[in-house]
Every structure is written in C-alpha cells, then in structure tokens.
Coordinates of C-alpha atoms and ligand atoms in Angstrom, one line a residue:
M470 CA -10.7 19.1 -2.3
T471 CA -12.2 16.9 -5.0
T472 CA -15.7 15.8 -4.9
R473 CA -15.6 13.5 -7.7
P474 CA -17.0 10.2 -6.6
R475 CA -14.7 7.2 -6.5
K476 CA -15.8 3.7 -7.5
W477 CA -17.2 1.9 -4.5
W478 CA -16.2 -1.5 -5.8
G479 CA -12.6 -1.0 -7.1
W480 CA -9.8 1.4 -8.0
G481 CA -10.4 4.8 -9.6
Y482 CA -13.2 7.2 -10.1
E483 CA -16.8 6.2 -10.9
D484 CA -16.9 8.1 -14.2
E485 CA -13.6 6.8 -15.3
A486 CA -13.7 4.4 -18.3
L487 CA -11.0 1.9 -18.8
D488 CA -8.5 2.8 -21.5
D489 CA -8.8 0.5 -24.6
G490 CA -5.2 -0.1 -24.8
L491 CA -5.2 -1.4 -21.2
I492 CA -8.2 -3.7 -21.9
Q493 CA -6.3 -5.1 -25.0
R494 CA -3.1 -5.6 -22.9
G495 CA -5.1 -7.4 -20.2
R496 CA -6.6 -9.7 -22.8
S497 CA -3.4 -10.5 -24.6
L498 CA -1.7 -11.1 -21.1
V499 CA -4.4 -13.8 -20.4
K500 CA -4.0 -15.3 -23.8
S501 CA -0.2 -15.4 -24.1
G502 CA 0.4 -15.8 -20.2
L503 CA -2.1 -18.3 -19.3
G504 CA -3.0 -19.8 -22.7
I505 CA -6.7 -19.2 -22.3
E506 CA -9.1 -17.4 -24.4
P507 CA -10.2 -14.4 -22.1
P508 CA -13.9 -14.5 -21.4
E509 CA -16.1 -11.3 -21.4
P510 CA -15.9 -9.3 -18.3
I511 CA -18.6 -9.4 -15.8
R512 CA -20.5 -6.2 -15.2
P513 CA -20.0 -4.7 -11.7
P514 CA -23.2 -4.8 -9.7
S515 CA -25.2 -1.6 -9.1
L516 CA -25.4 -0.2 -5.6
E517 CA -29.1 -1.4 -5.6
D518 CA -27.9 -4.9 -5.8
L519 CA -26.5 -4.6 -2.2
R520 CA -28.6 -5.8 0.5
F521 CA -27.5 -4.2 3.6
R522 CA -28.8 -4.7 7.2
S523 CA -30.2 -1.5 8.7
P524 CA -27.8 0.3 11.1
R525 CA -27.6 -1.6 14.4
I526 CA -27.3 1.5 16.5
D527 CA -29.0 5.0 16.8
L528 CA -26.7 7.9 17.0
P529 CA -27.2 10.9 19.3
A530 CA -27.4 14.3 17.5
S531 CA -24.1 15.3 18.8
V532 CA -22.5 12.7 16.4
S533 CA -25.2 12.0 13.9
R534 CA -24.7 15.5 12.4
F535 CA -21.5 14.4 10.7
C536 CA -22.3 10.8 10.0
T537 CA -24.3 9.1 7.3
D538 CA -25.8 5.7 6.6
A539 CA -26.1 6.3 3.0
L540 CA -25.7 3.1 0.9
F541 CA -22.8 4.6 -1.4
D542 CA -20.8 5.6 1.8
R543 CA -21.4 2.3 3.6
A544 CA -20.6 0.3 0.5
S545 CA -17.4 2.1 -0.3
H546 CA -16.1 1.8 3.2
A547 CA -17.0 -1.9 3.7
V548 CA -13.7 -3.3 2.5
G549 CA -10.3 -2.2 1.3
K550 CA -8.8 -2.6 -2.2
A551 CA -7.2 -6.1 -2.1
Y552 CA -8.0 -8.7 -4.7
R553 CA -10.5 -10.4 -2.3
D554 CA -12.1 -7.0 -1.7
V555 CA -12.8 -6.5 -5.3
V556 CA -14.1 -10.0 -5.7
R557 CA -16.4 -9.6 -2.8
A558 CA -17.7 -6.2 -4.1
L559 CA -18.2 -7.6 -7.7
R560 CA -20.3 -10.5 -6.1
A561 CA -22.3 -7.9 -4.1
E562 CA -21.2 -9.9 -1.0
L563 CA -20.3 -7.0 1.3
T564 CA -21.8 -8.7 4.3
N565 CA -20.5 -6.6 6.9
P566 CA -20.7 -3.0 6.1
P567 CA -20.0 -0.2 8.7
D568 CA -23.3 1.0 10.3
Y569 CA -22.3 4.6 9.7
V570 CA -19.5 6.6 8.1
A571 CA -18.4 9.6 10.0
Y572 CA -16.8 12.7 8.3
P573 CA -15.5 14.9 11.0
R574 CA -14.0 18.3 10.3
E575 CA -12.5 19.1 13.7
E576 CA -10.6 17.2 16.3
S577 CA -13.4 17.9 18.8
E578 CA -15.8 15.8 16.6
I579 CA -13.3 13.0 16.6
R580 CA -13.2 13.2 20.5
E581 CA -17.0 13.2 20.6
I582 CA -17.4 10.1 18.4
M583 CA -14.6 8.3 20.4
A584 CA -16.5 9.1 23.7
Y585 CA -19.8 7.8 22.1
C586 CA -18.1 4.6 20.8
E587 CA -16.5 3.9 24.2
A588 CA -19.8 4.5 26.0
E589 CA -21.8 2.3 23.7
Q590 CA -19.2 -0.3 22.9
V591 CA -19.1 0.5 19.2
A592 CA -16.0 -0.2 17.0
L593 CA -14.4 2.8 15.4
I594 CA -12.2 2.5 12.4
P595 CA -9.9 5.3 11.1
Y596 CA -9.9 5.5 7.3
G597 CA -7.7 7.6 5.0
G598 CA -7.8 6.5 1.3
G599 CA -9.2 3.1 1.9
S600 CA -6.5 1.5 -0.1
S601 CA -5.6 -1.2 2.6
V602 CA -4.8 -4.6 1.0
V603 CA -4.7 -6.5 4.3
G604 CA -8.2 -6.1 5.6
G605 CA -7.2 -3.0 7.6
V606 CA -10.4 -1.0 7.1
E607 CA -12.9 -3.9 7.5
P608 CA -15.5 -3.5 10.3
A609 CA -15.3 -5.5 13.5
T610 CA -16.8 -8.9 13.6
A611 CA -16.7 -9.8 17.3
S612 CA -20.1 -9.9 18.9
R613 CA -19.2 -7.7 21.8
Y614 CA -19.5 -4.7 19.5
R615 CA -22.9 -3.3 19.1
G616 CA -21.9 -1.7 15.7
T617 CA -19.1 -0.2 13.7
I618 CA -18.5 3.4 12.7
T619 CA -15.8 4.1 10.0
L620 CA -14.2 7.4 10.5
D621 CA -13.2 9.0 7.1
L622 CA -10.6 11.8 7.4
K623 CA -11.3 13.2 4.0
F624 CA -12.0 16.7 5.5
F625 CA -8.6 16.7 7.2
D626 CA -7.0 17.7 3.9
R627 CA -4.9 20.7 4.5
I628 CA -1.3 21.6 4.6
L629 CA -1.3 23.7 7.7
E630 CA 2.3 25.1 7.9
V631 CA 5.5 25.0 5.7
D632 CA 8.8 25.6 7.4
T633 CA 11.1 26.2 4.4
L634 CA 14.2 26.7 6.5
S635 CA 14.0 23.2 8.1
R636 CA 12.2 21.9 4.9
A637 CA 9.2 20.5 6.8
A638 CA 5.5 20.7 6.6
R639 CA 2.6 20.2 9.1
V640 CA 0.0 18.4 7.2
Q641 CA -3.4 17.0 8.1
A642 CA -3.7 13.2 8.0
G643 CA -6.5 12.8 5.5
T644 CA -4.5 14.5 2.7
L645 CA -4.2 12.4 -0.3
G646 CA -0.9 12.0 -2.3
P647 CA -1.7 14.3 -5.3
A648 CA -3.2 17.1 -3.0
L649 CA -0.1 17.0 -0.8
E650 CA 2.4 17.1 -3.7
S651 CA 0.5 19.9 -5.5
G652 CA 0.3 21.9 -2.2
L653 CA 4.1 21.6 -1.7
R654 CA 5.0 22.4 -5.3
P655 CA 4.8 26.3 -5.0
Y656 CA 7.6 26.0 -2.3
N657 CA 9.7 23.8 -4.7
L658 CA 9.4 21.1 -2.1
T659 CA 8.1 17.5 -2.2
L660 CA 7.5 14.7 0.3
R661 CA 8.9 12.4 -2.4
H662 CA 6.9 9.6 -1.1
F663 CA 5.1 7.8 -4.0
P664 CA 3.6 4.5 -3.2
Q665 CA 1.9 2.8 -6.1
S666 CA -1.5 3.7 -4.4
F667 CA -0.4 7.4 -4.3
E668 CA -3.5 8.7 -6.0
F669 CA -5.9 7.3 -3.4
S670 CA -3.9 6.9 -0.1
S671 CA -3.4 9.4 2.6
L672 CA -0.7 10.7 4.8
G673 CA -2.3 9.3 7.8
G674 CA -2.7 5.9 6.2
W675 CA 0.9 5.9 5.2
I676 CA 1.9 6.6 8.7
A677 CA -0.4 4.1 10.2
T678 CA 0.8 1.3 7.8
R679 CA 4.4 2.3 7.4
A680 CA 4.0 2.6 3.7
G681 CA 6.9 2.3 1.3
G682 CA 7.3 4.7 -1.6
H683 CA 8.5 3.7 -5.1
F684 CA 12.2 4.6 -4.7
A685 CA 14.2 1.5 -4.3
T686 CA 16.9 2.7 -2.0
G687 CA 17.6 5.5 0.4
F688 CA 14.7 7.5 1.8
T689 CA 11.6 5.8 0.7
H690 CA 9.7 4.7 3.8
I691 CA 7.2 7.1 5.4
D692 CA 9.0 6.2 8.6
D693 CA 12.1 8.3 7.4
F694 CA 9.9 11.4 6.8
V695 CA 7.8 11.6 10.0
E696 CA 9.3 14.4 12.2
S697 CA 6.5 14.5 14.7
V698 CA 3.0 13.3 14.9
R699 CA -0.4 14.0 16.6
M700 CA -2.8 11.3 17.6
V701 CA -6.2 11.5 19.2
T702 CA -6.8 8.4 21.5
P703 CA -9.7 7.5 23.7
R704 CA -7.5 8.6 26.6
G705 CA -6.3 12.0 25.2
V706 CA -4.1 13.4 22.6
L707 CA -0.5 12.1 22.0
E708 CA 1.7 14.8 20.3
T709 CA 5.4 14.1 19.8
R710 CA 8.1 16.9 19.9
R711 CA 9.3 18.2 16.6
V712 CA 13.0 17.6 16.6
P713 CA 15.4 16.3 13.9
Y714 CA 16.3 13.4 16.1
S715 CA 15.9 12.4 19.6
G716 CA 17.6 9.7 21.7
A717 CA 15.2 10.1 24.6
G718 CA 13.9 6.6 25.2
P719 CA 12.0 4.4 22.7
S720 CA 10.7 6.7 19.9
P721 CA 7.0 7.7 20.4
E722 CA 6.8 8.3 16.6
R723 CA 7.9 4.8 16.0
L724 CA 4.9 3.5 18.3
V725 CA 2.5 5.5 16.1
L726 CA 4.1 4.3 12.9
G727 CA 2.5 1.1 11.9
S728 CA -0.2 1.3 14.6
E729 CA -2.9 0.6 11.9
G730 CA -5.6 2.6 13.8
V731 CA -5.6 0.4 16.9
L732 CA -4.1 3.1 19.2
G733 CA -6.0 6.2 17.9
V734 CA -6.5 8.5 15.0
I735 CA -3.5 10.3 13.5
T736 CA -4.8 13.8 12.8
E737 CA -1.6 15.5 11.6
A738 CA 2.1 15.2 11.2
W739 CA 5.1 17.3 10.6
V740 CA 6.9 15.7 7.7
R741 CA 10.4 16.1 6.4
L742 CA 10.6 17.4 2.9
Q743 CA 13.2 17.6 0.0
Q744 CA 13.7 19.9 -2.9
I745 CA 12.1 18.8 -6.1
P746 CA 14.8 16.9 -8.1
T747 CA 16.0 18.6 -11.2
H748 CA 18.7 16.2 -12.3
R749 CA 17.6 12.7 -13.6
V750 CA 19.4 9.9 -15.4
S751 CA 18.0 6.4 -16.1
A752 CA 19.1 3.3 -17.8
T753 CA 17.9 -0.3 -18.3
V754 CA 20.4 -3.2 -17.9
Q755 CA 19.6 -6.7 -19.2
F756 CA 20.9 -9.8 -17.6
N757 CA 20.7 -13.0 -19.5
R758 CA 21.4 -14.9 -16.2
V759 CA 18.9 -13.8 -13.4
A760 CA 21.6 -14.9 -10.7
D761 CA 23.9 -12.1 -12.3
G762 CA 21.1 -9.6 -12.0
I763 CA 20.7 -10.4 -8.4
S764 CA 24.4 -10.1 -7.6
A765 CA 24.5 -6.8 -9.4
V766 CA 21.7 -5.5 -7.4
R767 CA 23.3 -6.6 -4.2
T768 CA 26.5 -4.9 -5.2
L769 CA 24.6 -1.8 -6.0
G770 CA 22.8 -1.8 -2.8
Q771 CA 26.1 -2.1 -0.9
S772 CA 28.0 0.5 -3.1
G773 CA 26.7 3.7 -1.3
L774 CA 25.4 5.0 -4.6
F775 CA 21.7 4.9 -3.4
P776 CA 20.0 4.8 -6.8
S777 CA 16.4 6.1 -6.8
N778 CA 15.4 3.1 -8.9
C779 CA 17.1 -0.2 -8.8
R780 CA 14.4 -2.7 -9.6
L781 CA 15.3 -6.0 -11.0
I782 CA 12.2 -7.4 -12.8
S783 CA 12.0 -11.1 -13.7
P784 CA 12.0 -12.0 -17.4
V785 CA 8.3 -12.8 -17.6
E786 CA 7.2 -9.8 -15.6
A787 CA 9.4 -7.5 -17.6
F788 CA 7.8 -8.8 -20.8
G789 CA 4.3 -8.4 -19.4
M790 CA 5.1 -4.7 -18.6
G791 CA 6.5 -4.0 -22.0
A792 CA 10.0 -3.5 -20.6
G793 CA 11.8 -6.7 -21.9
D794 CA 11.9 -9.6 -24.3
G795 CA 10.8 -12.3 -21.9
K796 CA 14.2 -14.0 -21.8
A797 CA 16.4 -11.5 -19.9
A798 CA 15.9 -10.0 -16.3
V799 CA 15.7 -6.3 -16.6
L800 CA 17.1 -3.8 -14.1
L801 CA 15.7 -0.4 -14.0
L802 CA 18.3 2.0 -12.8
A803 CA 17.8 5.7 -12.1
F804 CA 19.4 8.5 -10.0
E805 CA 17.7 11.7 -8.9
S806 CA 19.0 14.9 -7.3
H807 CA 18.1 18.5 -6.9
D808 CA 21.7 19.3 -6.3
H809 CA 24.3 17.7 -8.5
L810 CA 24.8 16.1 -11.9
L811 CA 24.4 12.4 -11.8
E812 CA 26.4 11.0 -14.7
P813 CA 29.4 9.8 -12.5
W814 CA 27.0 7.9 -10.4
M815 CA 25.4 6.2 -13.4
E816 CA 28.7 5.6 -14.8
R817 CA 29.8 3.6 -11.7
A818 CA 26.5 1.9 -11.5
T819 CA 26.7 0.7 -14.9
E820 CA 30.4 -0.4 -14.4
I821 CA 29.1 -2.6 -11.7
C822 CA 26.5 -4.1 -13.9
A823 CA 29.0 -4.8 -16.6
G824 CA 31.0 -6.7 -14.0
F825 CA 28.1 -9.1 -13.8
N826 CA 27.6 -9.4 -17.6
G827 CA 24.9 -6.8 -17.7
T828 CA 24.3 -5.0 -21.0
W829 CA 22.8 -1.5 -20.6
R830 CA 21.5 1.3 -22.5
A831 CA 20.7 4.9 -21.3
A832 CA 17.3 6.4 -21.9
D833 CA 17.6 8.3 -25.1
A834 CA 16.1 11.8 -25.0
G835 CA 14.7 11.3 -28.6
E836 CA 13.0 8.0 -28.0
R837 CA 9.2 7.8 -27.7
E838 CA 9.2 5.7 -24.5
S839 CA 12.2 4.1 -22.7
A840 CA 11.9 0.9 -20.7
V841 CA 11.9 3.0 -17.6
D842 CA 8.9 5.0 -18.8
S843 CA 7.0 2.0 -19.9
W844 CA 7.6 0.5 -16.5
R845 CA 6.3 3.5 -14.7
R846 CA 3.2 3.7 -16.9
S847 CA 2.5 0.0 -16.2
F848 CA 3.2 0.6 -12.5
L849 CA 0.6 3.3 -12.3
Q850 CA -1.9 1.5 -14.5
A851 CA -1.5 -1.9 -12.6
P852 CA -4.5 -1.3 -10.1
Y853 CA -6.8 -0.5 -13.1
L854 CA -5.5 -3.5 -15.0
R855 CA -5.9 -5.7 -11.9
D856 CA -9.6 -4.8 -11.6
Y857 CA -10.2 -5.5 -15.2
L858 CA -8.6 -9.0 -14.9
V859 CA -10.7 -9.7 -11.8
T860 CA -13.8 -8.9 -13.9
L861 CA -12.6 -11.7 -16.3
G862 CA -12.6 -14.1 -13.4
L863 CA -8.9 -14.3 -12.8
I864 CA -7.0 -14.4 -9.5
V865 CA -4.6 -11.5 -9.5
E866 CA -2.8 -10.6 -6.3
T867 CA 0.6 -9.6 -5.0
F868 CA 2.5 -10.4 -1.9
E869 CA 5.8 -9.2 -0.6
T870 CA 8.5 -9.8 2.0
A871 CA 12.0 -8.8 2.9
I872 CA 15.1 -10.8 3.8
T873 CA 18.7 -10.5 4.4
W874 CA 21.1 -11.4 1.6
D875 CA 22.5 -14.5 3.2
R876 CA 19.0 -16.2 3.2
F877 CA 17.6 -14.6 0.1
D878 CA 18.3 -17.4 -2.4
E879 CA 16.7 -20.1 -0.1
L880 CA 13.7 -18.1 0.6
H881 CA 13.1 -16.9 -3.0
R882 CA 13.5 -20.5 -4.4
T883 CA 11.2 -22.0 -1.8
V884 CA 8.5 -19.2 -2.1
L885 CA 8.5 -19.6 -5.9
S886 CA 8.2 -23.3 -5.7
A887 CA 5.6 -23.3 -3.0
V888 CA 3.3 -20.8 -4.7
D889 CA 3.9 -22.5 -8.1
A890 CA 2.7 -25.8 -6.6
A891 CA -0.3 -24.1 -4.8
V892 CA -1.3 -22.3 -8.1
R893 CA -1.1 -25.7 -10.0
R894 CA -3.1 -27.5 -7.3
V895 CA -5.9 -25.1 -7.0
S896 CA -6.1 -23.5 -10.3
G897 CA -4.3 -25.6 -12.9
K898 CA -3.1 -22.6 -14.9
G899 CA -1.2 -19.6 -13.6
L900 CA 1.9 -17.5 -13.5
V901 CA 4.0 -16.3 -10.6
T902 CA 6.2 -13.3 -11.4
W903 CA 8.6 -11.4 -9.3
R904 CA 10.6 -8.3 -8.9
L905 CA 13.1 -7.1 -6.3
S906 CA 11.4 -3.8 -5.3
Y907 CA 13.6 -2.4 -2.5
V908 CA 17.3 -2.9 -2.0
Y909 CA 19.2 -2.4 1.3
P910 CA 22.9 -3.0 2.1
D911 CA 22.0 -6.0 4.1
G912 CA 19.0 -7.4 2.2
V913 CA 16.3 -7.0 -0.2
A914 CA 12.4 -6.9 -0.5
P915 CA 11.1 -9.3 -3.3
Y916 CA 7.5 -8.6 -4.7
Y917 CA 5.6 -11.4 -6.1
T918 CA 2.5 -11.2 -8.5
V919 CA 0.2 -14.3 -9.0
I920 CA -2.0 -14.4 -12.0
A921 CA -4.1 -17.6 -12.2
A922 CA -7.3 -19.0 -13.6
G923 CA -10.1 -18.7 -11.2
R924 CA -13.3 -20.9 -10.9
R925 CA -16.3 -18.5 -10.6
G926 CA -17.6 -18.7 -7.1
E927 CA -14.4 -20.4 -5.7
E928 CA -11.8 -17.7 -6.3
L929 CA -11.6 -16.6 -2.7
E930 CA -10.8 -20.1 -1.4
Q931 CA -8.3 -20.6 -4.3
W932 CA -6.5 -17.4 -3.4
A933 CA -6.6 -18.3 0.3
A934 CA -4.8 -21.5 -0.4
I935 CA -2.1 -19.8 -2.5
K936 CA -1.7 -17.0 -0.1
A937 CA -1.3 -19.5 2.8
A938 CA 1.3 -21.4 0.8
A939 CA 3.2 -18.2 0.2
S940 CA 2.9 -16.8 3.7
D941 CA 4.0 -20.2 5.4
A942 CA 7.1 -20.4 3.0
I943 CA 8.0 -16.9 3.8
L944 CA 7.9 -17.3 7.6
A945 CA 9.6 -20.7 7.5
N946 CA 12.5 -19.3 5.6
G947 CA 13.1 -16.2 7.9
G948 CA 11.2 -13.5 5.9
T949 CA 8.8 -10.9 7.3
I950 CA 5.2 -11.4 6.6
T951 CA 5.1 -7.9 5.2
H952 CA 7.7 -5.4 4.1
H953 CA 5.2 -2.6 3.5
H954 CA 1.6 -3.9 3.1
A955 CA 1.0 -3.9 6.8
V956 CA -0.6 -6.6 9.1
G957 CA -4.3 -5.8 9.1
R958 CA -6.6 -8.7 9.7
D959 CA -5.1 -10.8 6.9
H960 CA -1.5 -11.2 8.2
R961 CA -2.3 -11.3 11.8
R962 CA -1.8 -15.1 12.2
W963 CA 1.7 -14.9 10.7
Y964 CA 2.5 -11.6 12.5
A965 CA 1.9 -13.3 15.8
D966 CA 4.5 -15.9 14.9
E967 CA 7.0 -13.5 13.6
R968 CA 6.9 -11.1 16.6
G969 CA 6.4 -13.7 19.3
G970 CA 4.1 -13.6 22.3
L971 CA 6.1 -11.2 24.6
Y972 CA 6.1 -8.5 21.9
C973 CA 2.5 -8.9 21.0
S974 CA 1.5 -8.7 24.6
L975 CA 3.6 -5.5 25.0
L976 CA 1.7 -4.0 22.1
S977 CA -1.7 -5.1 23.5
A978 CA -0.7 -3.5 26.8
A979 CA 0.2 -0.2 25.0
K980 CA -3.2 -0.4 23.3
A981 CA -5.1 -1.1 26.6
S982 CA -3.5 2.1 28.1
V983 CA -4.8 4.4 25.5
D984 CA -7.9 2.4 24.5
P985 CA -9.1 0.4 27.5
R986 CA -12.4 -0.4 26.1
W987 CA -10.6 -1.8 22.9
I988 CA -12.8 0.1 20.5
M989 CA -10.2 1.2 18.0
N990 CA -10.1 -0.9 14.9
P991 CA -10.6 -4.2 16.8
G992 CA -9.3 -7.4 15.1
V993 CA -6.5 -5.5 13.3
L994 CA -2.8 -6.1 14.3
V995 CA -3.3 -7.4 17.7
T996 CA -5.8 -9.7 19.4
G997 CA -8.0 -8.3 22.1
P998 CA -10.2 -9.7 24.7
T999 CA -12.5 -11.3 22.1
G1000 CA -9.9 -12.0 19.4
Ligands
LIG2541 C1 -3.1 -0.7 -5.9 C2 -2.5 -0.5 -4.7 C3 -1.1 -0.3 -4.6 C4 -0.4 -0.1 -3.4 N1 0.8 0.3 -3.4 C5 1.5 0.4 -2.2 C6 2.8 0.7 -2.2 O1 3.5 1.0 -3.2 N2 3.5 0.9 -1.0 C7 2.7 0.7 0.2 O2 3.4 0.8 1.2 N3 1.5 0.3 0.2 C8 0.8 0.1 -1.0 N4 -0.5 -0.3 -1.0 C9 -1.2 -0.5 0.3 C10 -1.9 0.8 0.8 O3 -2.0 1.7 -0.3 C11 -1.1 1.4 2.0 O4 -1.1 0.5 3.1 C12 -1.4 2.8 2.3 O5 -0.5 3.3 3.2 C13 -2.8 2.9 2.9 O6 -3.1 4.3 3.0 P1 -4.7 4.8 3.1 O7 -4.7 6.1 3.4 O8 -5.4 4.2 2.0 O9 -5.1 3.9 4.5 P2 -6.4 3.1 4.7 O10 -6.6 2.0 3.7 O11 -7.6 4.0 4.8 O12 -6.1 2.5 6.1 C14 -5.1 1.6 6.2 C15 -4.8 1.4 7.8 O13 -4.4 2.5 8.4 C16 -5.4 3.0 9.4 N5 -5.5 4.5 9.2 C17 -5.7 5.1 8.1 N6 -5.7 6.4 8.3 C18 -5.5 6.6 9.7 C19 -5.3 7.7 10.6 N7 -5.4 8.9 10.1 N8 -5.1 7.4 11.9 C20 -4.9 6.1 12.4 N9 -5.0 5.1 11.5 C21 -5.3 5.3 10.2 C22 -6.6 2.2 9.0 O14 -7.5 2.1 10.1 C23 -6.1 0.9 8.4 O15 -5.7 0.1 9.5 C24 -1.2 -0.4 -2.1 C25 -2.5 -0.7 -2.2 C26 -3.2 -0.8 -3.5 C27 -4.6 -1.1 -3.5

C-alpha cells in the first residue's frame, strides 16, 4: 500500500509537480477558448492557513486508538473533489471538517465505531478514495449530530481470493483502482473498470456510487461486475450469496449498489473478472455534420457490435483535446477482445459510419500518437488540468445525464441553450462543450463540460446558477439527474423529483431498518428526520 501523501486540496500527490506541457495547454485553452489573457495562478494555501474548530467530541479509548484529529487528515477528508470542493479548499474555507478520521483495519473496529456513533449521535461517513463530485463525503450539518467521524477504508486494501475458474475475486472495499488491477495481473485477469478517477477511487466507492468505467458500451458499469457484496450496518452484517444470477426477489446487491454510504459500510465484494484483452483495434471518424455523427452512434449502439470506445466528441471539445480540427465532430471508435481478431467488427463499424458521411482513418502502428491516444492522455490528465484552471480563477466543471434516443435531440438542444444562457448571464465569457460518453441500444449518456470566466470570491454562486440551469433543463426534458456521478448532497433536490415521493420513502424505510438512529452519512441521497 502506498504511503505517498496525496494533496489535501486537489487531485494527485502532494509531491507531484504539474507538467509544463499541461500548464501551457491550459493557458492556451483560456486564450483561444475564452479570449482572455490567463492570469497568474493563485498558490494553494498551506495547511496552517486552515482554522479548524477543535473536535466537538471526546472518543473512548476503544475507538480513539484507530482515529486521528490531525490537521492533514481532517483537511483532506473535509470535502470531495468537485470543482466547488477545490475552490473551497483553495480559499481555505473548509468550514465543516470531520472531527476525526478513523482508519480501521478490521470489521470489528467498524462495528465498534458504529456502536459508539449510535450511542453518542455522531454521524459516520464511509470514505474510499474521496473522489466524490456530488458532496458525498461531506460531514453532516444537521444540529442533532454531536459530531462527525469519517471512516477511511484505506487499510481494507487486499485481494482476498481469486477464483480463476469462475473468473471472480473477493476484494476489500478500500482497494484503489491501480492496486486492484496490479493484483489481478499475475492471473491474467482484470476487472476492466476504469473510471476517469481510477487512480484515486476505490472498489467500495464505485459500488456505493454505481460508477461507470470508460468503456462506452457493453459491460462498463460496476453494477455488472458485482457478484456479491458484504456490508456492515448498525444492525448487523448484510452479505449476499455468490451466484452468477438469482431471480430470488428484488436483488439485494442492487440495494447496496448506489447506497452512497447511507445504509452501511461495504467492506468487501466478489467481483466478476475478464481476461486481459490482447486484441485491440481503433479508428477515428470525422463527421462534418454533428447530426450525422449522432445518427452513426445510435446505429452503432443498436448494431450489436458493442465497441469498447464509441465516444462522439463535439468539434470544440475534440479540438481542446488535440483530437480534431475544431470543425468536425470526432468519433473515437475501438474494439477489444482477449479471444478473437477484431478487424471484421471494425470493418462493419466503419461501414456504418460511412453510411452517415463519416470519414475515418485507422490508428497507424507507426504514428507517434493517434487521436485515440491523445484523447486517452487528455482524459487521464483532465483532473490535473481542471485544478490548474481553477487556480487561474476559472469555473471548470462537468455534468452528465442519460436519455432515450426519442428524446435526446430535444434534451440536448435545451440543455445546451439553458447552460449557454446561464454562462452568459453569470459570467459573460464561457464555453459549453459535450461528448456522448456511453451508448446504449435505447439511449445515450451525454457529458457536458463548462469552462467560464469566474469572478474571484463569487465563483461558487456563479457555478451554482449554471448548475441549477443545467439540472432543471435535464429534469424538465426527461433525463436523469445523474448517469454515473451519483446523488450525494448536491443532486438530492432533483433526485427527489426524479424518483418521486413513494420511492424515496421506500428507500428511507430501508435505511431506517438498518440504521434507525440515522447516523450513516446523513444528508446524502435521502432526507432523514432532520433533513
Ligand atoms: C476527476 C474525476 C473523474 C471522475 N470520473 C468518474 C468516472 O469516470 N465515472 C464515475 O462513475 N465517476 C467518476 N467520478 C466520480 C467518483 O470518482 C466516483 O463516484 C467514484 O465511484 C467514487 O469512489 P471513491 O472511492 O472515491 O468514493 P468516495 O468519494 O470516497 O465516496 C463516494 C460515496 O460512496 C460512499 N462510500 C465510499 N466507500 C464506501 C464503502 N466502502 N461503503 C459504503 N459507502 C462508501 C461515500 O460515503 C460517498 O457517499 C470522477 C470524479 C473525479 C474527481
């Protein structure tokens, strides 16, 4: 397990300097995209600039032995990694840190801390990688809680068993993406779940938020990979049976998937694995008319070919990522398999694209970097670039949804125009770019990025107005408030509308049966006795 300290205020490791190339890319993006001269970046505050209240509770020895109130730990667990989190950290405005951070090594310690929290009315927040972008790991604010403890699962980081015959592994929930994949590699197996936050997010966090990996079709959601799960709740341990499929009633795994820490702490799961792909083909397809690109993606999504990558990137976004000329929409197309050659699949896929006036080229083995490679590099660097742009005072954030094909055009048009209007109203200068990031036979998940000029000190209000315009437009046009970012605190208002009162009360009743004192991550996903 790595002990290299991570940045407390943003993405990456503390000792990691930003690449010069990335800085230059960020600055030229501001100049060419927004038409403004990029200011000098502000320096992140030092830990000593933070003024934290003393812990509001005293811990008994039975739990204090694996808890800390050190400033670094409280600061790095005070918020997640959304744009608004980075802004608040850069302003040294982490006003509601947890009182303690707990680092249990055994389930018995989790049970002990839960019992303490129940007895003392203290909120308990499960924490994996802390990459939540929806306020999912922020401490409770309701006054009925005497304090908050964040429970970090970083010591639950082992692969406990590998069943090579069934191709499955039992993995502890705090295992981060890189450790999980490197532990499976000797078996020639992979979970093949690669969210953009892969580096700093955990299996338990993926399950709790129903994360989406970077493959555009087929098995890509963590939902598909969970065979069984084990969760410690204040009322006991819930462990589901390990079977490939069960028709026995509503699926218990599905209740744990997306539970966002409000039901209990996921400690481990059996996950379905795949053999590491050995065959790969990729191509980039250009569409001079965006509408043609969208039709091609729909046809590919309904073709049964299931490409691993099938991302249509808007002209402006493709240009920003170094994958296009800024005029054409770019489709990144790829197939992967451990079993068979993929040329016939690619041939048929490009034939479909040609039917919609797409012009394509395969990645050439000799070329230094294909558009697919430069897209992948940009994808992985995006969180670092985002933080740099925030230090320049820019508003930089993403939002996403999913919608069936019959309503896509209307939703996409309305969202773009509502967000564009909000950006112009609150900021004056800004860009809204998009890509189609997941493709289903019956619909699609568009992903939007906003980059706008911020006014120092007012950025959070500016972003809140843009986000509200986006979320209102999404809900009004039949989309979901989140395709894969989860509900957290930030989406709860819209989630309540989307799911309706009856379902929300069903969920609250489920919570009350395992967490009657409502100590597990209060304020996230569902409202409780005190909101
Ligand atoms: C730069 C960036 C890129 C991202 N890209 C993607 C992406 O491609 N796809 C995607 O789906 N999401 C993405 N996200 C969002 C985020 O990474 C996911 O929601 C991820 O699944 C969270 O995992 P985590 O371990 O960091 O969880 P945390 O942030 O620690 O927690 C998230 C939620 O899960 C709960 N939780 C965590 N661990 C447990 C546990 N063991 N038991 C019970 N509850 C738990 C927490 O209480 C909280 O409510 C991205 C975020 C960032 C900052």
